[in-house]
Amino acid sequence: MRRREFLQAGAMGLAGLPLSGKPSDVSCILLMLVGGPSQLDTWDMKPEAPSEYRGPFRPIRTNVPGMEISEIFPRMARHADKYALIRSVYHDGPSFHDSGHQLMQTGRLHEDLEHPHPGSVLSMLQGAESVVLPFPIGNTGGNMTHGQGAGYLGSEYAPKFIGAGHSGSAASAGYGNSQFGQSCLTARKLVESGTRFVTVNMFETVFGETTWDIHGSAPFSPISCYRDQVGPMFDQAYSGLLEDLSQRGMLSTTLVVAMGEFGRSPKINPSGGRDHWPHCSTIVMAGGGIRGGQIYGSSDRNGAEPKEHPVNPAMIAATIYSALGVPLSTALPGPSGSFIPVVEPGARPITALFS
């Protein structure tokens, strides 16, 4: 079946299966936290662990009893009833930034085939617009693709890359003056105007720039940047986005996913930082039917491995597609007339998040 014939099939689907599931008016804002946030210093703190594991920050209470997060997110703590923490995320891919970007966004590692970004899938199946801002991910050390293209679907379905200028409006102050904050504001405006999928890259590279990549020595960042720069930047922008979406009545129809490419090593390294760690991390999901104020899964006593309800990238992709109304039985047109499942066979969404 040629591409044109595939598209003409429309809702007829393949093998009798529909290409579009139940009608969904949900959009998605994906916040890609380039660099890989440390789970132990953000949303899965271990205050009872030995000092070489627990890090320099202390946990604080949120507005949800029993849920604590890092002191670097004081504003986010006041909105815990709006988001869910998934503390048992892992992947089996290489501990490179690039491969982590691929896995976490597409649910697959790009080995012999570049798989499409979910925004591109949505563009092809539903004719929806997908945007990435404020810049494409640049050099993060692996010289590989970053999972933000259309892959085998073809360049016609590639997300549009646009910048995010400073708004200067009253709403702008809620997000902060950082480029990331203004990009989150632009993302809200795009969704409000009909864009179905917006990806915001928090940083362009991990070299010579203050990011989540806290190896502790140059050209990378010290762990103190979480308190002094990176944490406050995310705290203001993310909280501003949730507040704005909630006040406008958009949160129930806008899935907001914040995630990095992996976590950080539980034991602090000799430079006082933490290294790449794909074995365990925490991601944050809000809106789009997600029940806020919950914690899904858990890690072991040192935040090194999932303990309960492990979650892999295929499950994250399945959860996003389900929220957007894309059935997991969908097959996409691949190279040489092949058809490729939209998610790994057997992948299931995390239904508990929506209960």
mmCIF file of C-alpha atoms in Angstrom:
data_model
loop_
_atom_site.group_PDB
_atom_site.id
_atom_site.type_symbol
_atom_site.label_atom_id
_atom_site.label_comp_id
_atom_site.label_asym_id
_atom_site.label_seq_id
_atom_site.Cartn_x
_atom_site.Cartn_y
_atom_site.Cartn_z
ATOM 1 C CA MET A 1 0.000 0.000 0.000
ATOM 2 C CA ARG A 2 1.511 3.324 -1.055
ATOM 3 C CA ARG A 3 1.541 6.294 1.308
ATOM 4 C CA ARG A 4 -1.243 8.037 -0.606
ATOM 5 C CA GLU A 5 -3.439 4.951 -0.417
ATOM 6 C CA PHE A 6 -2.677 4.598 3.284
ATOM 7 C CA LEU A 7 -3.811 8.139 3.977
ATOM 8 C CA GLN A 8 -6.903 7.721 1.813
ATOM 9 C CA ALA A 9 -7.841 4.726 3.946
ATOM 10 C CA GLY A 10 -8.421 7.216 6.761
ATOM 11 C CA ALA A 11 -10.726 5.941 9.445
ATOM 12 C CA MET A 12 -11.045 2.573 7.679
ATOM 13 C CA GLY A 13 -7.749 1.638 9.323
ATOM 14 C CA LEU A 14 -5.658 -1.445 8.779
ATOM 15 C CA ALA A 15 -6.891 -4.979 9.300
ATOM 16 C CA GLY A 16 -10.266 -3.568 10.282
ATOM 17 C CA LEU A 17 -8.819 -1.420 13.082
ATOM 18 C CA PRO A 18 -9.597 2.305 13.271
ATOM 19 C CA LEU A 19 -6.768 4.779 12.931
ATOM 20 C CA SER A 20 -8.374 7.187 15.333
ATOM 21 C CA GLY A 21 -9.788 6.093 18.654
ATOM 22 C CA LYS A 22 -12.517 7.742 20.595
ATOM 23 C CA PRO A 23 -12.736 11.437 19.702
ATOM 24 C CA SER A 24 -10.249 13.322 21.821
ATOM 25 C CA ASP A 25 -9.886 17.055 22.263
ATOM 26 C CA VAL A 26 -6.753 16.589 24.367
ATOM 27 C CA SER A 27 -3.570 18.400 23.367
ATOM 28 C CA CYS A 28 -0.086 17.781 24.742
ATOM 29 C CA ILE A 29 2.720 20.018 25.984
ATOM 30 C CA LEU A 30 5.912 18.004 26.410
ATOM 31 C CA LEU A 31 8.618 19.684 28.483
ATOM 32 C CA MET A 32 11.920 18.023 27.598
ATOM 33 C CA LEU A 33 14.251 18.573 30.550
ATOM 34 C CA VAL A 34 17.475 18.237 28.593
ATOM 35 C CA GLY A 35 20.357 17.011 30.732
ATOM 36 C CA GLY A 36 18.502 14.492 32.886
ATOM 37 C CA PRO A 37 17.224 15.695 36.299
ATOM 38 C CA SER A 38 18.407 13.925 39.422
ATOM 39 C CA GLN A 39 15.530 12.017 40.990
ATOM 40 C CA LEU A 40 17.082 12.328 44.465
ATOM 41 C CA ASP A 41 17.325 16.122 44.288
ATOM 42 C CA THR A 42 13.918 16.853 42.733
ATOM 43 C CA TRP A 43 10.858 14.585 43.136
ATOM 44 C CA ASP A 44 12.057 11.396 44.831
ATOM 45 C CA MET A 45 14.193 12.488 47.741
ATOM 46 C CA LYS A 46 15.726 10.020 50.174
ATOM 47 C CA PRO A 47 16.327 11.998 53.388
ATOM 48 C CA GLU A 48 17.033 8.831 55.370
ATOM 49 C CA ALA A 49 19.731 7.602 52.979
ATOM 50 C CA PRO A 50 23.436 7.990 53.782
ATOM 51 C CA SER A 51 24.852 11.461 53.106
ATOM 52 C CA GLU A 52 26.702 10.352 49.981
ATOM 53 C CA TYR A 53 23.311 9.478 48.464
ATOM 54 C CA ARG A 54 20.763 11.959 49.773
ATOM 55 C CA GLY A 55 22.425 15.140 48.467
ATOM 56 C CA PRO A 56 22.410 18.728 49.768
ATOM 57 C CA PHE A 57 18.705 19.584 49.564
ATOM 58 C CA ARG A 58 15.911 18.885 51.993
ATOM 59 C CA PRO A 59 12.359 17.753 51.238
ATOM 60 C CA ILE A 60 9.399 20.060 51.782
ATOM 61 C CA ARG A 61 5.703 19.341 52.172
ATOM 62 C CA THR A 62 3.273 19.934 49.346
ATOM 63 C CA ASN A 63 -0.437 20.711 49.407
ATOM 64 C CA VAL A 64 -1.049 16.954 49.174
ATOM 65 C CA PRO A 65 -0.608 15.108 52.490
ATOM 66 C CA GLY A 66 2.248 12.631 52.344
ATOM 67 C CA MET A 67 3.731 13.976 49.105
ATOM 68 C CA GLU A 68 7.073 15.717 49.501
ATOM 69 C CA ILE A 69 9.377 17.215 46.874
ATOM 70 C CA SER A 70 12.649 19.132 46.924
ATOM 71 C CA GLU A 71 12.953 22.546 48.516
ATOM 72 C CA ILE A 72 14.127 23.861 45.136
ATOM 73 C CA PHE A 73 10.457 23.789 44.018
ATOM 74 C CA PRO A 74 8.531 25.869 46.605
ATOM 75 C CA ARG A 75 5.903 27.078 44.128
ATOM 76 C CA MET A 76 5.431 23.665 42.595
ATOM 77 C CA ALA A 77 4.753 22.328 46.100
ATOM 78 C CA ARG A 78 1.579 24.444 46.170
ATOM 79 C CA HIS A 79 0.261 22.727 43.027
ATOM 80 C CA ALA A 80 0.876 19.067 43.873
ATOM 81 C CA ASP A 81 -2.860 18.413 43.658
ATOM 82 C CA LYS A 82 -2.611 19.127 39.921
ATOM 83 C CA TYR A 83 0.141 16.658 38.931
ATOM 84 C CA ALA A 84 1.228 13.062 39.359
ATOM 85 C CA LEU A 85 4.766 11.886 40.119
ATOM 86 C CA ILE A 86 5.922 8.682 38.439
ATOM 87 C CA ARG A 87 8.900 7.558 40.505
ATOM 88 C CA SER A 88 9.711 4.225 38.863
ATOM 89 C CA VAL A 89 10.812 5.171 35.346
ATOM 90 C CA TYR A 90 13.750 3.366 33.764
ATOM 91 C CA HIS A 91 15.136 2.374 30.392
ATOM 92 C CA ASP A 92 17.587 -0.244 29.153
ATOM 93 C CA GLY A 93 19.254 1.907 26.529
ATOM 94 C CA PRO A 94 22.781 3.323 26.583
ATOM 95 C CA SER A 95 23.407 6.059 29.135
ATOM 96 C CA PHE A 96 23.896 8.691 26.419
ATOM 97 C CA HIS A 97 21.806 11.846 26.257
ATOM 98 C CA ASP A 98 20.876 11.295 22.603
ATOM 99 C CA SER A 99 19.641 7.735 23.029
ATOM 100 C CA GLY A 100 17.704 8.806 26.118
ATOM 101 C CA HIS A 101 16.015 11.564 24.100
ATOM 102 C CA GLN A 102 14.993 8.972 21.505
ATOM 103 C CA LEU A 103 13.661 6.457 23.985
ATOM 104 C CA MET A 104 11.770 8.802 26.259
ATOM 105 C CA GLN A 105 10.006 10.674 23.438
ATOM 106 C CA THR A 106 9.296 7.932 20.904
ATOM 107 C CA GLY A 107 9.284 4.866 23.150
ATOM 108 C CA ARG A 108 11.986 3.240 21.028
ATOM 109 C CA LEU A 109 15.724 3.319 20.471
ATOM 110 C CA HIS A 110 16.676 4.458 16.967
ATOM 111 C CA GLU A 111 19.039 1.714 15.852
ATOM 112 C CA ASP A 112 18.412 0.801 12.214
ATOM 113 C CA LEU A 113 15.353 3.019 11.918
ATOM 114 C CA GLU A 114 14.490 6.541 13.044
ATOM 115 C CA HIS A 115 11.111 6.405 14.748
ATOM 116 C CA PRO A 116 8.726 9.393 14.660
ATOM 117 C CA HIS A 117 8.073 11.857 17.432
ATOM 118 C CA PRO A 118 4.498 11.543 18.782
ATOM 119 C CA GLY A 119 3.706 15.000 17.426
ATOM 120 C CA SER A 120 4.541 13.736 13.935
ATOM 121 C CA VAL A 121 2.347 10.676 14.437
ATOM 122 C CA LEU A 122 -0.515 12.925 15.473
ATOM 123 C CA SER A 123 0.090 15.108 12.404
ATOM 124 C CA MET A 124 -0.156 12.145 10.069
ATOM 125 C CA LEU A 125 -3.117 10.413 11.693
ATOM 126 C CA GLN A 126 -5.233 13.397 12.655
ATOM 127 C CA GLY A 127 -3.876 16.269 10.566
ATOM 128 C CA ALA A 128 -2.823 18.044 13.746
ATOM 129 C CA GLU A 129 -0.075 20.626 13.991
ATOM 130 C CA SER A 130 3.088 19.836 15.962
ATOM 131 C CA VAL A 131 5.593 22.458 17.091
ATOM 132 C CA VAL A 132 8.999 22.351 18.825
ATOM 133 C CA LEU A 133 10.428 25.419 20.519
ATOM 134 C CA PRO A 134 12.495 27.483 21.194
ATOM 135 C CA PHE A 135 15.255 25.535 19.373
ATOM 136 C CA PRO A 136 16.119 21.996 18.304
ATOM 137 C CA ILE A 137 18.274 19.991 20.686
ATOM 138 C CA GLY A 138 21.880 20.500 19.675
ATOM 139 C CA ASN A 139 25.058 18.624 20.492
ATOM 140 C CA THR A 140 24.704 16.486 23.596
ATOM 141 C CA GLY A 141 27.661 14.245 22.934
ATOM 142 C CA GLY A 142 26.350 11.311 20.927
ATOM 143 C CA ASN A 143 26.072 12.674 17.377
ATOM 144 C CA MET A 144 22.717 10.917 17.040
ATOM 145 C CA THR A 145 19.171 12.026 16.349
ATOM 146 C CA HIS A 146 17.177 13.279 19.332
ATOM 147 C CA GLY A 147 13.762 11.773 18.679
ATOM 148 C CA GLN A 148 12.096 14.993 17.548
ATOM 149 C CA GLY A 149 11.763 14.327 13.829
ATOM 150 C CA ALA A 150 9.194 12.532 11.686
ATOM 151 C CA GLY A 151 11.499 9.596 10.986
ATOM 152 C CA TYR A 152 10.102 7.107 8.478
ATOM 153 C CA LEU A 153 6.829 9.054 8.173
ATOM 154 C CA GLY A 154 8.599 11.634 6.036
ATOM 155 C CA SER A 155 9.564 15.276 6.382
ATOM 156 C CA GLU A 156 6.043 16.472 5.558
ATOM 157 C CA TYR A 157 5.037 15.434 9.074
ATOM 158 C CA ALA A 158 8.058 16.850 10.857
ATOM 159 C CA PRO A 159 7.308 19.259 13.725
ATOM 160 C CA LYS A 160 7.791 22.935 13.026
ATOM 161 C CA PHE A 161 10.654 24.579 14.899
ATOM 162 C CA ILE A 162 9.819 28.101 16.039
ATOM 163 C CA GLY A 163 11.378 30.547 18.477
ATOM 164 C CA ALA A 164 9.730 31.992 21.557
ATOM 165 C CA GLY A 165 10.102 35.722 22.049
ATOM 166 C CA HIS A 166 9.453 37.632 25.229
ATOM 167 C CA SER A 167 5.789 38.434 25.720
ATOM 168 C CA GLY A 168 5.964 41.441 27.997
ATOM 169 C CA SER A 169 2.344 40.857 29.018
ATOM 170 C CA ALA A 170 1.011 40.531 32.542
ATOM 171 C CA ALA A 171 0.672 36.774 32.045
ATOM 172 C CA SER A 172 4.376 36.635 31.226
ATOM 173 C CA ALA A 173 5.404 37.398 34.824
ATOM 174 C CA GLY A 174 3.808 34.161 36.064
ATOM 175 C CA TYR A 175 6.219 32.138 33.880
ATOM 176 C CA GLY A 176 9.438 34.072 34.528
ATOM 177 C CA ASN A 177 11.749 35.866 32.129
ATOM 178 C CA SER A 178 13.849 32.851 31.175
ATOM 179 C CA GLN A 179 13.708 31.525 27.645
ATOM 180 C CA PHE A 180 12.198 28.343 29.022
ATOM 181 C CA GLY A 181 9.525 30.278 30.873
ATOM 182 C CA GLN A 182 8.594 32.294 27.810
ATOM 183 C CA SER A 183 8.551 29.111 25.744
ATOM 184 C CA CYS A 184 6.059 27.572 28.177
ATOM 185 C CA LEU A 185 3.870 30.661 27.761
ATOM 186 C CA THR A 186 4.133 30.356 23.973
ATOM 187 C CA ALA A 187 3.208 26.680 24.262
ATOM 188 C CA ARG A 188 0.016 27.604 26.124
ATOM 189 C CA LYS A 189 -0.874 30.165 23.466
ATOM 190 C CA LEU A 190 -0.264 27.657 20.679
ATOM 191 C CA VAL A 191 -2.478 25.039 22.318
ATOM 192 C CA GLU A 192 -5.159 27.643 22.905
ATOM 193 C CA SER A 193 -5.072 28.496 19.199
ATOM 194 C CA GLY A 194 -5.452 24.858 18.139
ATOM 195 C CA THR A 195 -1.970 23.303 18.056
ATOM 196 C CA ARG A 196 -2.275 19.734 19.311
ATOM 197 C CA PHE A 197 1.325 18.935 20.267
ATOM 198 C CA VAL A 198 3.992 21.349 21.513
ATOM 199 C CA THR A 199 7.442 20.272 22.681
ATOM 200 C CA VAL A 200 9.555 22.681 24.719
ATOM 201 C CA ASN A 201 13.268 21.936 24.982
ATOM 202 C CA MET A 202 14.500 23.437 28.245
ATOM 203 C CA PHE A 203 18.124 23.530 27.108
ATOM 204 C CA GLU A 204 19.907 23.264 23.766
ATOM 205 C CA THR A 205 23.073 21.486 24.899
ATOM 206 C CA VAL A 206 24.717 20.188 28.067
ATOM 207 C CA PHE A 207 28.156 21.629 27.332
ATOM 208 C CA GLY A 208 29.205 24.971 28.783
ATOM 209 C CA GLU A 209 25.638 25.723 29.853
ATOM 210 C CA THR A 210 23.972 25.406 33.249
ATOM 211 C CA THR A 211 21.566 22.462 32.926
ATOM 212 C CA TRP A 212 20.252 19.386 34.742
ATOM 213 C CA ASP A 213 23.490 17.578 33.754
ATOM 214 C CA ILE A 214 25.235 17.853 37.128
ATOM 215 C CA HIS A 215 28.459 15.893 36.750
ATOM 216 C CA GLY A 216 29.983 18.490 39.059
ATOM 217 C CA SER A 217 32.942 19.594 36.949
ATOM 218 C CA ALA A 218 33.346 21.718 33.807
ATOM 219 C CA PRO A 219 32.040 21.766 31.118
ATOM 220 C CA PHE A 220 29.064 20.430 33.074
ATOM 221 C CA SER A 221 27.080 21.879 35.964
ATOM 222 C CA PRO A 222 27.500 21.727 39.742
ATOM 223 C CA ILE A 223 24.731 20.282 41.888
ATOM 224 C CA SER A 224 24.266 23.748 43.456
ATOM 225 C CA CYS A 225 22.722 25.005 40.189
ATOM 226 C CA TYR A 226 19.543 23.129 41.067
ATOM 227 C CA ARG A 227 19.055 25.536 43.973
ATOM 228 C CA ASP A 228 20.504 28.664 42.346
ATOM 229 C CA GLN A 229 19.306 28.550 38.743
ATOM 230 C CA VAL A 230 17.818 25.446 37.138
ATOM 231 C CA GLY A 231 15.358 24.606 39.921
ATOM 232 C CA PRO A 232 13.903 28.130 40.243
ATOM 233 C CA MET A 233 13.655 28.403 36.448
ATOM 234 C CA PHE A 234 11.631 25.211 36.196
ATOM 235 C CA ASP A 235 9.623 25.916 39.338
ATOM 236 C CA GLN A 236 8.376 29.260 38.067
ATOM 237 C CA ALA A 237 7.724 28.220 34.483
ATOM 238 C CA TYR A 238 6.027 24.915 35.273
ATOM 239 C CA SER A 239 3.888 26.333 38.059
ATOM 240 C CA GLY A 240 2.949 29.310 35.904
ATOM 241 C CA LEU A 241 1.899 26.963 33.111
ATOM 242 C CA LEU A 242 -0.308 24.851 35.387
ATOM 243 C CA GLU A 243 -1.853 27.954 36.973
ATOM 244 C CA ASP A 244 -2.561 29.518 33.585
ATOM 245 C CA LEU A 245 -4.049 26.348 32.089
ATOM 246 C CA SER A 246 -6.187 25.806 35.178
ATOM 247 C CA GLN A 247 -7.504 29.381 35.280
ATOM 248 C CA ARG A 248 -8.411 29.221 31.586
ATOM 249 C CA GLY A 249 -10.214 25.896 31.952
ATOM 250 C CA MET A 250 -7.656 24.203 29.703
ATOM 251 C CA LEU A 251 -5.910 21.825 32.094
ATOM 252 C CA SER A 252 -8.418 19.004 31.704
ATOM 253 C CA THR A 253 -7.796 18.992 27.944
ATOM 254 C CA THR A 254 -4.039 19.641 27.981
ATOM 255 C CA LEU A 255 -1.681 16.844 28.950
ATOM 256 C CA VAL A 256 1.544 18.305 30.374
ATOM 257 C CA VAL A 257 4.489 15.907 30.555
ATOM 258 C CA ALA A 258 7.809 16.947 32.108
ATOM 259 C CA MET A 259 10.655 14.468 31.742
ATOM 260 C CA GLY A 260 14.359 14.118 31.131
ATOM 261 C CA GLU A 261 16.293 11.503 29.217
ATOM 262 C CA PHE A 262 17.357 9.599 32.368
ATOM 263 C CA GLY A 263 17.997 10.078 36.077
ATOM 264 C CA ARG A 264 21.261 10.610 37.937
ATOM 265 C CA SER A 265 23.536 8.222 39.808
ATOM 266 C CA PRO A 266 22.351 7.771 43.403
ATOM 267 C CA LYS A 267 25.846 8.026 44.879
ATOM 268 C CA ILE A 268 27.489 11.437 44.600
ATOM 269 C CA ASN A 269 30.677 11.240 42.514
ATOM 270 C CA PRO A 270 34.150 12.519 43.527
ATOM 271 C CA SER A 271 33.421 15.885 41.852
ATOM 272 C CA GLY A 272 30.391 16.422 44.062
ATOM 273 C CA GLY A 273 27.884 15.753 41.283
ATOM 274 C CA ARG A 274 25.884 12.878 39.874
ATOM 275 C CA ASP A 275 26.400 10.981 36.615
ATOM 276 C CA HIS A 276 24.054 9.498 34.003
ATOM 277 C CA TRP A 277 21.661 6.870 35.350
ATOM 278 C CA PRO A 278 18.995 5.323 33.068
ATOM 279 C CA HIS A 279 18.057 2.760 35.724
ATOM 280 C CA CYS A 280 15.692 5.040 37.673
ATOM 281 C CA SER A 281 14.153 8.487 37.321
ATOM 282 C CA THR A 282 11.001 10.467 38.054
ATOM 283 C CA ILE A 283 8.744 12.165 35.520
ATOM 284 C CA VAL A 284 5.777 14.471 36.115
ATOM 285 C CA MET A 285 2.401 14.324 34.358
ATOM 286 C CA ALA A 286 -0.542 16.689 34.715
ATOM 287 C CA GLY A 287 -3.798 17.527 32.957
ATOM 288 C CA GLY A 288 -5.420 15.674 30.084
ATOM 289 C CA GLY A 289 -7.374 13.443 32.455
ATOM 290 C CA ILE A 290 -4.457 12.717 34.817
ATOM 291 C CA ARG A 291 -5.552 12.586 38.445
ATOM 292 C CA GLY A 292 -3.367 15.020 40.338
ATOM 293 C CA GLY A 293 -1.964 14.537 43.805
ATOM 294 C CA GLN A 294 -0.828 10.959 43.295
ATOM 295 C CA ILE A 295 2.457 9.085 43.286
ATOM 296 C CA TYR A 296 2.753 6.131 40.934
ATOM 297 C CA GLY A 297 5.491 3.585 41.498
ATOM 298 C CA SER A 298 8.429 3.839 43.851
ATOM 299 C CA SER A 299 12.181 3.396 43.889
ATOM 300 C CA ASP A 300 14.387 1.502 46.306
ATOM 301 C CA ARG A 301 15.873 3.045 49.463
ATOM 302 C CA ASN A 302 18.661 4.842 47.563
ATOM 303 C CA GLY A 303 16.709 5.792 44.426
ATOM 304 C CA ALA A 304 18.771 3.418 42.325
ATOM 305 C CA GLU A 305 16.175 1.033 40.869
ATOM 306 C CA PRO A 306 12.380 0.845 40.584
ATOM 307 C CA LYS A 307 10.836 -0.975 43.525
ATOM 308 C CA GLU A 308 7.147 -1.000 42.612
ATOM 309 C CA HIS A 309 5.372 -0.619 39.246
ATOM 310 C CA PRO A 310 8.380 -0.110 36.925
ATOM 311 C CA VAL A 311 7.631 2.119 33.941
ATOM 312 C CA ASN A 312 9.558 2.004 30.664
ATOM 313 C CA PRO A 313 9.515 4.403 27.684
ATOM 314 C CA ALA A 314 7.067 2.261 25.710
ATOM 315 C CA MET A 315 4.543 2.600 28.539
ATOM 316 C CA ILE A 316 5.033 6.367 28.597
ATOM 317 C CA ALA A 317 4.437 6.551 24.836
ATOM 318 C CA ALA A 318 1.342 4.375 25.195
ATOM 319 C CA THR A 319 0.016 6.648 27.938
ATOM 320 C CA ILE A 320 0.511 9.767 25.817
ATOM 321 C CA TYR A 321 -1.072 8.214 22.717
ATOM 322 C CA SER A 322 -4.047 6.967 24.704
ATOM 323 C CA ALA A 323 -4.672 10.421 26.155
ATOM 324 C CA LEU A 324 -4.550 11.863 22.634
ATOM 325 C CA GLY A 325 -7.057 9.380 21.256
ATOM 326 C CA VAL A 326 -4.607 7.303 19.201
ATOM 327 C CA PRO A 327 -5.423 3.577 19.582
ATOM 328 C CA LEU A 328 -2.447 1.410 20.402
ATOM 329 C CA SER A 329 -3.474 -0.979 17.630
ATOM 330 C CA THR A 330 -2.558 1.658 15.034
ATOM 331 C CA ALA A 331 0.038 0.663 12.440
ATOM 332 C CA LEU A 332 2.139 3.327 10.726
ATOM 333 C CA PRO A 333 3.458 3.175 7.145
ATOM 334 C CA GLY A 334 7.138 2.283 7.331
ATOM 335 C CA PRO A 335 9.828 1.945 4.680
ATOM 336 C CA SER A 336 9.495 -0.425 1.722
ATOM 337 C CA GLY A 337 5.780 -0.941 2.220
ATOM 338 C CA SER A 338 6.080 -2.187 5.778
ATOM 339 C CA PHE A 339 3.805 -1.292 8.662
ATOM 340 C CA ILE A 340 5.109 -0.510 12.131
ATOM 341 C CA PRO A 341 3.037 -0.537 15.348
ATOM 342 C CA VAL A 342 2.687 2.899 16.894
ATOM 343 C CA VAL A 343 4.048 1.492 20.165
ATOM 344 C CA GLU A 344 6.081 -1.571 21.015
ATOM 345 C CA PRO A 345 3.888 -4.698 20.927
ATOM 346 C CA GLY A 346 2.502 -5.367 24.382
ATOM 347 C CA ALA A 347 3.033 -1.811 25.639
ATOM 348 C CA ARG A 348 0.159 -0.617 27.791
ATOM 349 C CA PRO A 349 -0.728 2.828 29.154
ATOM 350 C CA ILE A 350 -0.533 3.576 32.854
ATOM 351 C CA THR A 351 -4.281 3.512 33.376
ATOM 352 C CA ALA A 352 -3.997 4.133 37.122
ATOM 353 C CA LEU A 353 -2.945 7.703 36.394
ATOM 354 C CA PHE A 354 -6.398 8.426 35.005
ATOM 355 C CA SER A 355 -8.507 6.766 37.673
#
